[in-house]
Amino acid sequence: GLHRSTNGGRTWTRLAGNGLPRGTMGRVGVDWSRSDPNVIFAQIEVGADNEPVSQDAPEPQAARGGGGGGGGRGGAPAPPNPTVSGIWRSSDKGLTWTFVSNENQRPMYYSQIRIDPNNVDVVYVAGTNPAKSVDGGKTFTRLSGMGHDDNHAIWIDPMDSDHVMYGNDGGLDV
């Protein structure tokens, strides 16, 4: 689940509703924007026990065989689906949330999301295909040239947004 404290961590409130996915949340990766502290991104694994999808909603990710917002075999990407794993954004310190995309590669294993400290719309994710978004997490471009494909950690230099490090099973890529 996702919890919020407003008193320095003395007490915590579990967040539910207000735009967050229904049902069990698995692994959750969280980051907040240093350039706009009201903005938080959460990469959330959504359990299969979510509430039934309405007839006019897109079919769940498992039913369409896709992952990470994808397409595949030359097909068009599937429409974003807030009933499965993906990325949510809050612009009011976690009070309300908006579904952004289904980018979440192997959520039970990665779920690492980082916001550029100088630009709230630049977002990085880890995974076997590390990726970068320049539109607030709506779309992602795969990063190439990594030394290894299991990327778990991301660091962005607060003084130079072009200096990004990915920690992976093969070491460190700069």
XYZ file of N, CA, C and O in Angstrom:
696
model
N 0.818 -1.192 0.000
C 0.000 0.000 0.000
C 0.857 1.249 0.000
O 2.078 1.200 0.011
N 0.204 2.359 0.002
C 0.847 3.663 0.002
C 0.328 4.414 1.222
O -0.874 4.469 1.466
N 1.264 4.970 2.002
C 0.905 5.670 3.237
C 1.461 7.084 3.218
O 2.454 7.354 2.546
N 0.845 7.962 4.015
C 1.254 9.362 4.059
C 1.308 9.827 5.507
O 0.434 9.498 6.311
N 2.350 10.606 5.822
C 2.469 11.212 7.139
C 2.511 12.722 6.982
O 3.149 13.241 6.067
N 1.831 13.424 7.877
C 1.859 14.888 7.863
C 2.503 15.441 9.134
O 2.464 16.639 9.372
N 3.104 14.542 9.928
C 3.711 14.986 11.183
C 5.110 14.407 11.377
O 5.489 14.048 12.487
N 5.859 14.338 10.305
C 7.243 13.880 10.409
C 7.390 12.394 10.656
O 8.431 11.949 11.126
N 6.358 11.612 10.374
C 6.440 10.166 10.507
C 5.959 9.604 11.833
O 6.058 8.409 12.073
N 5.414 10.445 12.713
C 4.896 9.926 13.982
C 3.673 9.050 13.764
O 3.506 8.027 14.426
N 2.795 9.457 12.841
C 1.629 8.654 12.493
C 1.505 8.605 10.976
O 1.979 9.500 10.278
N 0.860 7.544 10.502
C 0.728 7.326 9.063
C -0.714 6.986 8.723
O -1.397 6.305 9.486
N -1.161 7.433 7.556
C -2.502 7.136 7.055
C -2.363 6.408 5.729
O -1.642 6.865 4.837
N -3.036 5.263 5.618
C -3.022 4.528 4.355
C -3.869 5.280 3.337
O -4.998 5.667 3.619
N -3.303 5.487 2.149
C -4.012 6.197 1.093
C -4.825 5.209 0.268
O -4.347 4.127 -0.064
N -6.048 5.585 -0.043
C -6.935 4.765 -0.872
C -7.910 5.697 -1.572
O -8.213 6.786 -1.083
N -8.395 5.261 -2.731
C -9.326 6.089 -3.479
C -8.631 7.334 -4.007
O -7.413 7.350 -4.205
N -9.391 8.370 -4.250
C -8.850 9.645 -4.726
C -7.957 9.482 -5.949
O -6.955 10.166 -6.101
N -8.311 8.506 -6.817
C -7.574 8.286 -8.048
C -6.591 7.138 -8.016
O -6.096 6.717 -9.063
N -6.277 6.606 -6.839
C -5.366 5.466 -6.743
C -6.063 4.199 -7.238
O -7.291 4.112 -7.208
N -5.295 3.193 -7.659
C -5.923 1.953 -8.131
C -6.657 1.242 -7.006
O -6.302 1.361 -5.834
N -7.675 0.485 -7.381
C -8.453 -0.288 -6.412
C -7.786 -1.641 -6.201
O -7.019 -2.095 -7.030
N -8.093 -2.281 -5.097
C -7.557 -3.611 -4.826
C -6.183 -3.554 -4.185
O -5.707 -2.515 -3.756
N -5.554 -4.702 -4.135
C -4.261 -4.837 -3.478
C -3.168 -4.153 -4.282
O -3.064 -4.330 -5.494
N -2.360 -3.378 -3.579
C -1.172 -2.806 -4.193
C 0.003 -3.667 -3.786
O 0.168 -3.980 -2.614
N 0.812 -4.033 -4.764
C 2.044 -4.770 -4.479
C 3.158 -3.777 -4.234
O 3.002 -2.806 -3.509
N 4.269 -3.992 -4.900
C 5.421 -3.110 -4.743
C 5.087 -1.718 -5.282
O 4.489 -1.564 -6.336
N 5.513 -0.696 -4.523
C 5.279 0.693 -4.909
C 6.613 1.432 -4.884
O 7.304 1.435 -3.869
N 6.975 2.038 -6.009
C 8.137 2.920 -6.068
C 7.635 4.353 -6.046
O 6.685 4.697 -6.738
N 8.262 5.210 -5.234
C 7.779 6.579 -5.054
C 8.933 7.563 -5.199
O 10.050 7.284 -4.770
N 8.646 8.719 -5.779
C 9.589 9.830 -5.768
C 8.797 11.124 -5.770
O 7.677 11.179 -6.267
N 9.370 12.170 -5.176
C 8.734 13.476 -5.193
C 9.664 14.438 -5.912
O 10.876 14.246 -5.970
N 9.078 15.472 -6.449
C 9.835 16.445 -7.233
C 10.532 17.443 -6.322
O 9.903 18.035 -5.461
N 11.826 17.619 -6.551
C 12.565 18.632 -5.793
C 12.257 20.025 -6.341
O 12.334 21.005 -5.608
N 11.893 20.134 -7.643
C 11.593 21.444 -8.220
C 10.157 21.888 -7.922
O 9.864 23.078 -7.977
N 9.276 20.959 -7.597
C 7.903 21.271 -7.203
C 7.458 20.230 -6.180
O 6.919 19.181 -6.536
N 7.692 20.485 -4.884
C 7.408 19.488 -3.836
C 5.955 19.048 -3.722
O 5.651 18.107 -2.993
N 5.042 19.690 -4.437
C 3.652 19.236 -4.457
C 3.485 17.986 -5.305
O 2.502 17.268 -5.167
N 4.433 17.724 -6.211
C 4.300 16.639 -7.187
C 5.002 15.379 -6.692
O 6.170 15.397 -6.303
N 4.248 14.269 -6.724
C 4.749 12.947 -6.351
C 4.372 11.983 -7.475
O 3.259 12.039 -7.997
N 5.301 11.106 -7.833
C 5.005 10.029 -8.769
C 5.082 8.713 -8.013
O 5.963 8.527 -7.166
N 4.174 7.797 -8.311
C 4.192 6.461 -7.716
C 4.061 5.436 -8.831
O 3.149 5.519 -9.663
N 4.998 4.492 -8.860
C 4.936 3.378 -9.803
C 4.395 2.202 -8.997
O 5.047 1.719 -8.078
N 3.169 1.767 -9.327
C 2.424 0.848 -8.464
C 2.132 -0.470 -9.171
O 1.605 -0.487 -10.286
N 2.440 -1.570 -8.471
C 2.018 -2.898 -8.914
C 0.589 -3.086 -8.419
O 0.312 -2.952 -7.229
N -0.327 -3.389 -9.326
C -1.743 -3.542 -8.975
C -2.094 -5.020 -8.985
O -1.865 -5.714 -9.981
N -2.650 -5.507 -7.874
C -3.012 -6.913 -7.754
C -4.204 -7.283 -8.611
O -4.987 -6.437 -9.041
N -4.349 -8.581 -8.852
C -5.427 -9.087 -9.702
C -6.799 -9.031 -9.028
O -7.801 -9.316 -9.658
N -6.854 -8.646 -7.752
C -8.137 -8.613 -7.044
C -8.841 -7.264 -7.181
O -9.767 -6.981 -6.450
N -8.432 -6.444 -8.156
C -9.085 -5.145 -8.312
C -10.554 -5.332 -8.673
O -10.977 -6.393 -9.076
N -11.311 -4.265 -8.546
C -12.732 -4.356 -8.844
C -12.943 -4.630 -10.323
O -12.124 -4.256 -11.154
N -14.054 -5.278 -10.677
C -14.303 -5.586 -12.084
C -14.265 -4.333 -12.952
O -14.669 -3.261 -12.530
N -13.777 -4.508 -14.178
C -13.698 -3.429 -15.144
C -15.068 -3.249 -15.789
O -15.739 -4.222 -16.110
N -15.499 -2.008 -15.994
C -16.783 -1.773 -16.643
C -16.704 -2.198 -18.103
O -15.629 -2.326 -18.663
N -17.835 -2.394 -18.727
C -17.900 -2.882 -20.105
C -17.203 -1.948 -21.084
O -16.666 -2.374 -22.077
N -17.201 -0.635 -20.827
C -16.613 0.306 -21.766
C -15.155 0.642 -21.456
O -14.543 1.447 -22.131
N -14.571 -0.009 -20.452
C -13.156 0.228 -20.119
C -12.283 -0.722 -20.921
O -12.724 -1.783 -21.346
N -10.998 -0.364 -21.147
C -10.098 -1.275 -21.848
C -9.915 -2.563 -21.062
O -10.043 -2.578 -19.841
N -9.611 -3.674 -21.751
C -9.412 -4.913 -21.022
C -8.119 -4.857 -20.227
O -7.198 -4.150 -20.582
N -8.055 -5.591 -19.095
C -6.869 -5.569 -18.257
C -5.633 -6.014 -19.025
O -5.707 -6.750 -19.990
N -4.464 -5.564 -18.539
C -3.189 -5.842 -19.180
C -2.952 -7.334 -19.373
O -2.495 -7.758 -20.423
N -3.272 -8.141 -18.380
C -3.040 -9.581 -18.488
C -3.842 -10.175 -19.646
O -3.374 -11.058 -20.352
N -5.039 -9.673 -19.869
C -5.881 -10.204 -20.934
C -5.361 -9.829 -22.320
O -5.557 -10.541 -23.273
N -4.696 -8.683 -22.418
C -4.204 -8.273 -23.729
C -2.766 -8.710 -23.969
O -2.194 -8.441 -25.020
N -2.145 -9.348 -22.970
C -0.819 -9.913 -23.148
C 0.290 -8.896 -23.229
O 1.383 -9.213 -23.640
N 0.047 -7.692 -22.822
C 1.074 -6.659 -22.939
C 1.726 -6.358 -21.620
O 1.309 -6.797 -20.575
N 2.773 -5.602 -21.685
C 3.447 -5.142 -20.490
C 3.971 -3.748 -20.735
O 4.272 -3.373 -21.846
N 4.049 -2.941 -19.703
C 4.669 -1.653 -19.794
C 4.045 -0.686 -20.781
O 4.664 0.269 -21.183
N 2.825 -0.884 -21.226
C 2.171 0.066 -22.081
C 2.401 -0.158 -23.540
O 2.230 0.715 -24.345
N 2.848 -1.261 -23.902
C 3.135 -1.690 -25.083
C 2.864 -2.088 -26.398
O 3.665 -1.927 -27.077
N 1.977 -2.610 -26.988
C 1.999 -3.057 -28.375
C 2.730 -4.370 -28.493
O 2.561 -5.247 -27.704
N 3.538 -4.480 -29.459
C 4.310 -5.697 -29.667
C 3.949 -6.314 -30.990
O 2.843 -6.140 -31.497
N 4.905 -6.989 -31.579
C 4.723 -7.620 -32.884
C 4.185 -6.632 -33.917
O 3.357 -6.970 -34.744
N 4.621 -5.384 -33.823
C 4.227 -4.389 -34.809
C 2.877 -3.758 -34.568
O 2.474 -2.888 -35.311
N 2.166 -4.180 -33.536
C 0.842 -3.627 -33.269
C 0.928 -2.277 -32.584
O 1.965 -1.875 -32.084
N -0.184 -1.590 -32.586
C -0.256 -0.306 -31.909
C -0.255 -0.529 -30.401
O -0.737 -1.557 -29.926
N 0.296 0.424 -29.641
C 0.264 0.282 -28.181
C -1.167 0.186 -27.681
O -2.068 0.822 -28.227
N -1.360 -0.615 -26.649
C -2.681 -0.725 -26.039
C -3.007 0.590 -25.334
O -2.113 1.293 -24.897
N -4.282 0.936 -25.220
C -4.627 2.176 -24.527
C -4.266 2.072 -23.043
O -4.285 0.986 -22.470
N -3.926 3.186 -22.418
C -3.606 3.161 -20.986
C -4.756 2.561 -20.184
O -5.919 2.820 -20.466
N -4.411 1.763 -19.187
C -5.409 1.037 -18.417
C -5.133 1.193 -16.924
O -4.214 0.568 -16.398
N -5.908 2.002 -16.198
C -5.655 2.246 -14.783
C -6.011 1.083 -13.859
O -5.826 1.193 -12.658
N -6.494 -0.034 -14.401
C -6.828 -1.175 -13.538
C -5.654 -2.141 -13.392
O -5.785 -3.154 -12.722
N -4.525 -1.842 -14.032
C -3.338 -2.693 -13.926
C -2.140 -1.838 -13.534
O -2.240 -0.618 -13.435
N -1.002 -2.458 -13.340
C 0.203 -1.777 -12.880
C 0.589 -0.614 -13.782
O 0.417 -0.661 -14.995
N 1.122 0.445 -13.165
C 1.535 1.606 -13.930
C 2.012 2.739 -13.044
O 2.487 2.524 -11.931
N 1.872 3.963 -13.567
C 2.353 5.162 -12.895
C 1.184 6.096 -12.604
O 0.346 6.358 -13.458
N 1.177 6.616 -11.359
C 0.197 7.607 -10.920
C 0.948 8.856 -10.488
O 2.073 8.775 -10.007
N 0.300 10.013 -10.639
C 0.917 11.293 -10.274
C -0.029 12.066 -9.371
O -1.238 12.107 -9.604
N 0.545 12.687 -8.356
C -0.202 13.595 -7.504
C 0.420 14.980 -7.639
O 1.640 15.115 -7.636
N -0.422 15.990 -7.739
C 0.057 17.377 -7.804
C -0.289 18.146 -6.538
O -0.108 19.357 -6.472
N -0.797 17.418 -5.508
C -1.194 18.072 -4.266
C -0.682 17.302 -3.037
O -1.397 17.090 -2.082
N 0.570 16.875 -3.122
C 1.255 16.192 -2.015
C 0.593 14.873 -1.613
O 0.639 14.468 -0.468
N -0.040 14.193 -2.559
C -0.601 12.877 -2.292
C -2.053 12.855 -1.881
O -2.576 11.792 -1.543
N -2.737 13.981 -1.916
C -4.159 13.980 -1.557
C -5.000 13.339 -2.649
O -5.907 12.562 -2.366
N -4.732 13.680 -3.912
C -5.436 13.074 -5.040
C -4.407 12.609 -6.065
O -3.283 13.107 -6.111
N -4.810 11.622 -6.887
C -3.893 10.994 -7.839
C -4.535 10.896 -9.213
O -5.750 10.711 -9.325
N -3.688 10.961 -10.244
C -4.121 10.801 -11.625
C -3.298 9.695 -12.260
O -2.062 9.696 -12.149
N -3.971 8.766 -12.915
C -3.277 7.713 -13.648
C -2.572 8.341 -14.845
O -3.147 9.150 -15.559
N -1.292 7.941 -15.073
C -0.495 8.537 -16.142
C -0.214 7.539 -17.262
O -0.428 7.825 -18.425
N 0.295 6.349 -16.917
C 0.630 5.357 -17.945
C 0.795 3.981 -17.321
O 0.851 3.841 -16.100
N 0.908 2.965 -18.177
C 1.128 1.587 -17.714
C 2.603 1.212 -17.703
O 2.934 0.026 -17.653
N 3.503 2.167 -17.716
C 4.939 1.864 -17.683
C 5.300 1.294 -16.314
O 5.298 1.999 -15.309
N 5.574 0.007 -16.260
C 5.974 -0.652 -15.014
C 6.466 -2.050 -15.357
O 5.713 -3.022 -15.287
N 7.726 -2.157 -15.737
C 8.310 -3.433 -16.121
C 8.549 -4.312 -14.893
O 9.205 -3.887 -13.963
N 8.033 -5.519 -14.937
C 8.215 -6.463 -13.829
C 8.117 -5.766 -12.473
O 9.076 -5.660 -11.734
N 6.930 -5.267 -12.123
C 6.794 -4.440 -10.921
C 7.236 -5.114 -9.637
O 7.716 -4.443 -8.731
N 7.107 -6.431 -9.559
C 7.509 -7.093 -8.311
C 9.024 -7.112 -8.163
O 9.537 -7.429 -7.101
N 9.761 -6.695 -9.210
C 11.221 -6.773 -9.187
C 11.900 -5.411 -9.270
O 12.931 -5.196 -8.658
N 11.346 -4.477 -10.041
C 11.995 -3.178 -10.242
C 11.277 -2.055 -9.497
O 11.640 -1.714 -8.390
N 10.257 -1.452 -10.085
C 9.501 -0.331 -9.491
C 10.409 0.763 -8.936
O 10.259 1.204 -7.801
N 11.334 1.204 -9.730
C 12.211 2.325 -9.365
C 11.860 3.481 -10.309
O 11.939 3.335 -11.530
N 11.430 4.588 -9.739
C 11.055 5.759 -10.526
C 11.757 6.972 -9.926
O 11.847 7.094 -8.701
N 12.290 7.840 -10.800
C 12.973 9.041 -10.334
C 12.566 10.229 -11.194
O 12.479 10.122 -12.415
N 12.348 11.368 -10.530
C 11.996 12.616 -11.199
C 13.251 13.475 -11.275
O 13.964 13.632 -10.278
N 13.509 14.048 -12.440
C 14.625 14.966 -12.596
C 14.476 16.078 -11.554
O 13.418 16.694 -11.460
N 15.513 16.341 -10.752
C 15.394 17.358 -9.705
C 15.184 18.777 -10.233
O 14.805 19.667 -9.471
N 15.406 18.982 -11.530
C 15.272 20.318 -12.111
C 14.103 20.469 -13.064
O 13.831 21.569 -13.534
N 13.399 19.365 -13.368
C 12.292 19.420 -14.323
C 11.268 18.344 -13.974
O 11.509 17.157 -14.169
N 10.138 18.746 -13.469
C 9.104 17.831 -12.985
C 8.552 16.922 -14.081
O 7.996 15.866 -13.794
N 8.711 17.306 -15.343
C 8.174 16.493 -16.439
C 9.141 15.436 -16.959
O 8.770 14.623 -17.806
N 10.374 15.426 -16.461
C 11.354 14.427 -16.880
C 11.397 13.334 -15.815
O 11.719 13.597 -14.651
N 11.050 12.113 -16.234
C 10.924 10.989 -15.307
C 11.718 9.809 -15.866
O 11.664 9.516 -17.061
N 12.458 9.122 -14.998
C 13.228 7.937 -15.373
C 12.664 6.719 -14.649
O 12.219 6.828 -13.498
N 12.692 5.554 -15.306
C 12.317 4.296 -14.667
C 13.409 3.265 -14.921
O 14.134 3.331 -15.912
N 13.514 2.316 -14.004
C 14.478 1.221 -14.123
C 13.800 0.036 -14.799
O 12.661 0.113 -15.221
N 14.526 -1.049 -14.889
C 13.977 -2.264 -15.475
C 14.958 -2.892 -16.438
O 16.111 -2.479 -16.534
N 14.494 -3.911 -17.161
C 15.353 -4.506 -18.174
C 15.506 -3.567 -19.355
O 16.461 -3.663 -20.116
N 14.561 -2.669 -19.521
C 14.616 -1.631 -20.548
C 14.473 -0.273 -19.874
O 13.393 0.306 -19.863
N 15.547 0.257 -19.261
C 15.423 1.554 -18.597
C 14.924 2.593 -19.585
O 15.224 2.525 -20.779
N 14.128 3.544 -19.076
C 13.473 4.477 -19.983
C 13.364 5.865 -19.365
O 13.460 6.035 -18.150
N 13.126 6.855 -20.243
C 13.008 8.251 -19.851
C 11.754 8.845 -20.488
O 11.458 8.593 -21.646
N 11.046 9.646 -19.704
C 9.890 10.382 -20.197
C 10.192 11.869 -20.107
O 10.794 12.322 -19.126
N 9.757 12.624 -21.089
C 9.902 14.081 -21.043
C 8.535 14.762 -21.015
O 8.447 15.977 -21.110
N 7.472 13.955 -20.855
C 6.112 14.510 -20.814
C 5.363 14.094 -19.547
O 4.177 13.819 -19.565
N 6.084 14.065 -18.433
C 5.444 13.759 -17.160
C 5.002 12.323 -16.993
O 4.079 12.043 -16.244
N 5.675 11.388 -17.671
C 5.385 9.969 -17.497
C 4.328 9.407 -18.419
O 3.970 8.240 -18.300
N 3.828 10.181 -19.357
C 2.801 9.676 -20.277
C 3.389 8.723 -21.309
O 2.794 7.700 -21.630
N 4.557 9.081 -21.855
C 5.240 8.220 -22.820
C 6.701 8.099 -22.429
O 7.263 9.005 -21.787
N 7.313 6.979 -22.805
C 8.706 6.711 -22.448
C 9.510 6.308 -23.671
O 9.003 5.637 -24.570
N 10.779 6.700 -23.676
C 11.740 6.303 -24.696
C 12.784 5.421 -24.013
O 13.323 5.792 -22.961
N 13.028 4.266 -24.589
C 14.010 3.344 -24.019
C 15.410 3.938 -24.126
O 15.767 4.539 -25.140
N 16.210 3.760 -23.082
C 17.597 4.213 -23.072
C 18.478 3.071 -23.563
O 18.339 1.942 -23.110
N 19.355 3.359 -24.485
C 20.216 2.311 -25.034
C 21.640 2.480 -24.529
O 21.990 3.491 -23.922
N 22.466 1.467 -24.783
C 23.874 1.528 -24.433
C 24.193 1.176 -22.995
O 25.287 1.461 -22.517
N 23.250 0.567 -22.291
C 23.517 0.161 -20.909
C 24.420 -1.070 -20.904
O 24.332 -1.912 -21.786
N 25.261 -1.179 -19.883
C 26.180 -2.303 -19.774
C 25.509 -3.600 -19.360
O 26.048 -4.679 -19.564
N 24.351 -3.515 -18.761
C 23.631 -4.706 -18.300
C 22.143 -4.404 -18.344
O 21.734 -3.250 -18.300
N 21.322 -5.440 -18.402
C 19.888 -5.194 -18.558
C 19.075 -5.226 -17.270
O 17.889 -4.951 -17.302
N 19.631 -5.522 -16.135
C 18.887 -5.502 -14.871
C 19.220 -4.223 -14.109
O 20.107 -4.194 -13.262
N 18.492 -3.155 -14.385
C 18.724 -1.845 -13.775
C 17.785 -1.647 -12.597
O 16.570 -1.731 -12.742
N 18.372 -1.373 -11.426
C 17.599 -1.281 -10.193
C 17.657 0.076 -9.503
O 16.805 0.382 -8.687
N 18.679 0.869 -9.766
C 18.865 2.125 -9.040
C 19.124 3.260 -10.031
O 19.783 3.060 -11.049
N 18.602 4.450 -9.707
C 18.761 5.619 -10.573
C 19.151 6.803 -9.703
O 18.551 7.052 -8.656
N 20.166 7.549 -10.170
C 20.559 8.789 -9.502
C 20.711 9.871 -10.558
O 21.323 9.646 -11.607
N 20.151 11.054 -10.283
C 20.252 12.200 -11.186
C 20.949 13.313 -10.421
O 20.515 13.700 -9.335
N 22.026 13.819 -10.979
C 22.803 14.890 -10.352
C 21.927 16.135 -10.200
O 21.413 16.654 -11.195
N 21.722 16.625 -8.983
C 20.867 17.797 -8.792
C 21.447 19.078 -9.403
O 20.715 20.026 -9.654
N 22.747 19.086 -9.677
C 23.385 20.261 -10.272
C 23.490 20.165 -11.796
O 23.795 21.148 -12.461
N 23.290 18.949 -12.358
C 23.442 18.743 -13.799
C 22.545 17.591 -14.235
O 22.912 16.418 -14.118
N 21.361 17.913 -14.746
C 20.384 16.884 -15.119
C 20.858 15.963 -16.232
O 20.256 14.915 -16.461
N 21.907 16.335 -16.948
C 22.460 15.464 -17.991
C 23.370 14.383 -17.407
O 23.821 13.504 -18.140
N 23.636 14.448 -16.115
C 24.491 13.467 -15.431
C 23.594 12.491 -14.663
O 23.127 12.781 -13.561
N 23.327 11.348 -15.288
C 22.424 10.343 -14.723
C 23.189 9.037 -14.570
O 23.951 8.643 -15.450
N 23.002 8.351 -13.445
C 23.631 7.058 -13.192
C 22.567 5.988 -12.962
O 21.596 6.233 -12.252
N 22.783 4.844 -13.580
C 21.927 3.674 -13.370
C 22.774 2.579 -12.730
O 23.815 2.197 -13.262
N 22.333 2.078 -11.589
C 22.977 0.933 -10.958
C 22.296 -0.335 -11.438
O 21.073 -0.413 -11.475
N 23.115 -1.328 -11.835
C 22.541 -2.559 -12.346
C 23.362 -3.756 -11.925
O 24.390 -3.606 -11.261
N 22.948 -4.943 -12.301
C 23.638 -6.160 -11.911
C 25.058 -6.244 -12.469
O 25.857 -7.039 -12.010
N 25.374 -5.412 -13.465
C 26.708 -5.399 -14.055
C 27.581 -4.274 -13.523
O 28.720 -4.131 -13.948
N 27.051 -3.445 -12.643
C 27.826 -2.334 -12.090
C 27.053 -1.035 -12.176
O 25.912 -0.938 -11.761
N 27.708 -0.029 -12.776
C 27.138 1.321 -12.831
C 27.303 1.883 -14.229
O 28.381 1.824 -14.814
N 26.214 2.419 -14.790
C 26.271 3.091 -16.082
C 26.065 4.582 -15.857
O 25.170 4.986 -15.115
N 26.881 5.408 -16.499
C 26.814 6.861 -16.366
C 26.381 7.445 -17.691
O 26.924 7.105 -18.729
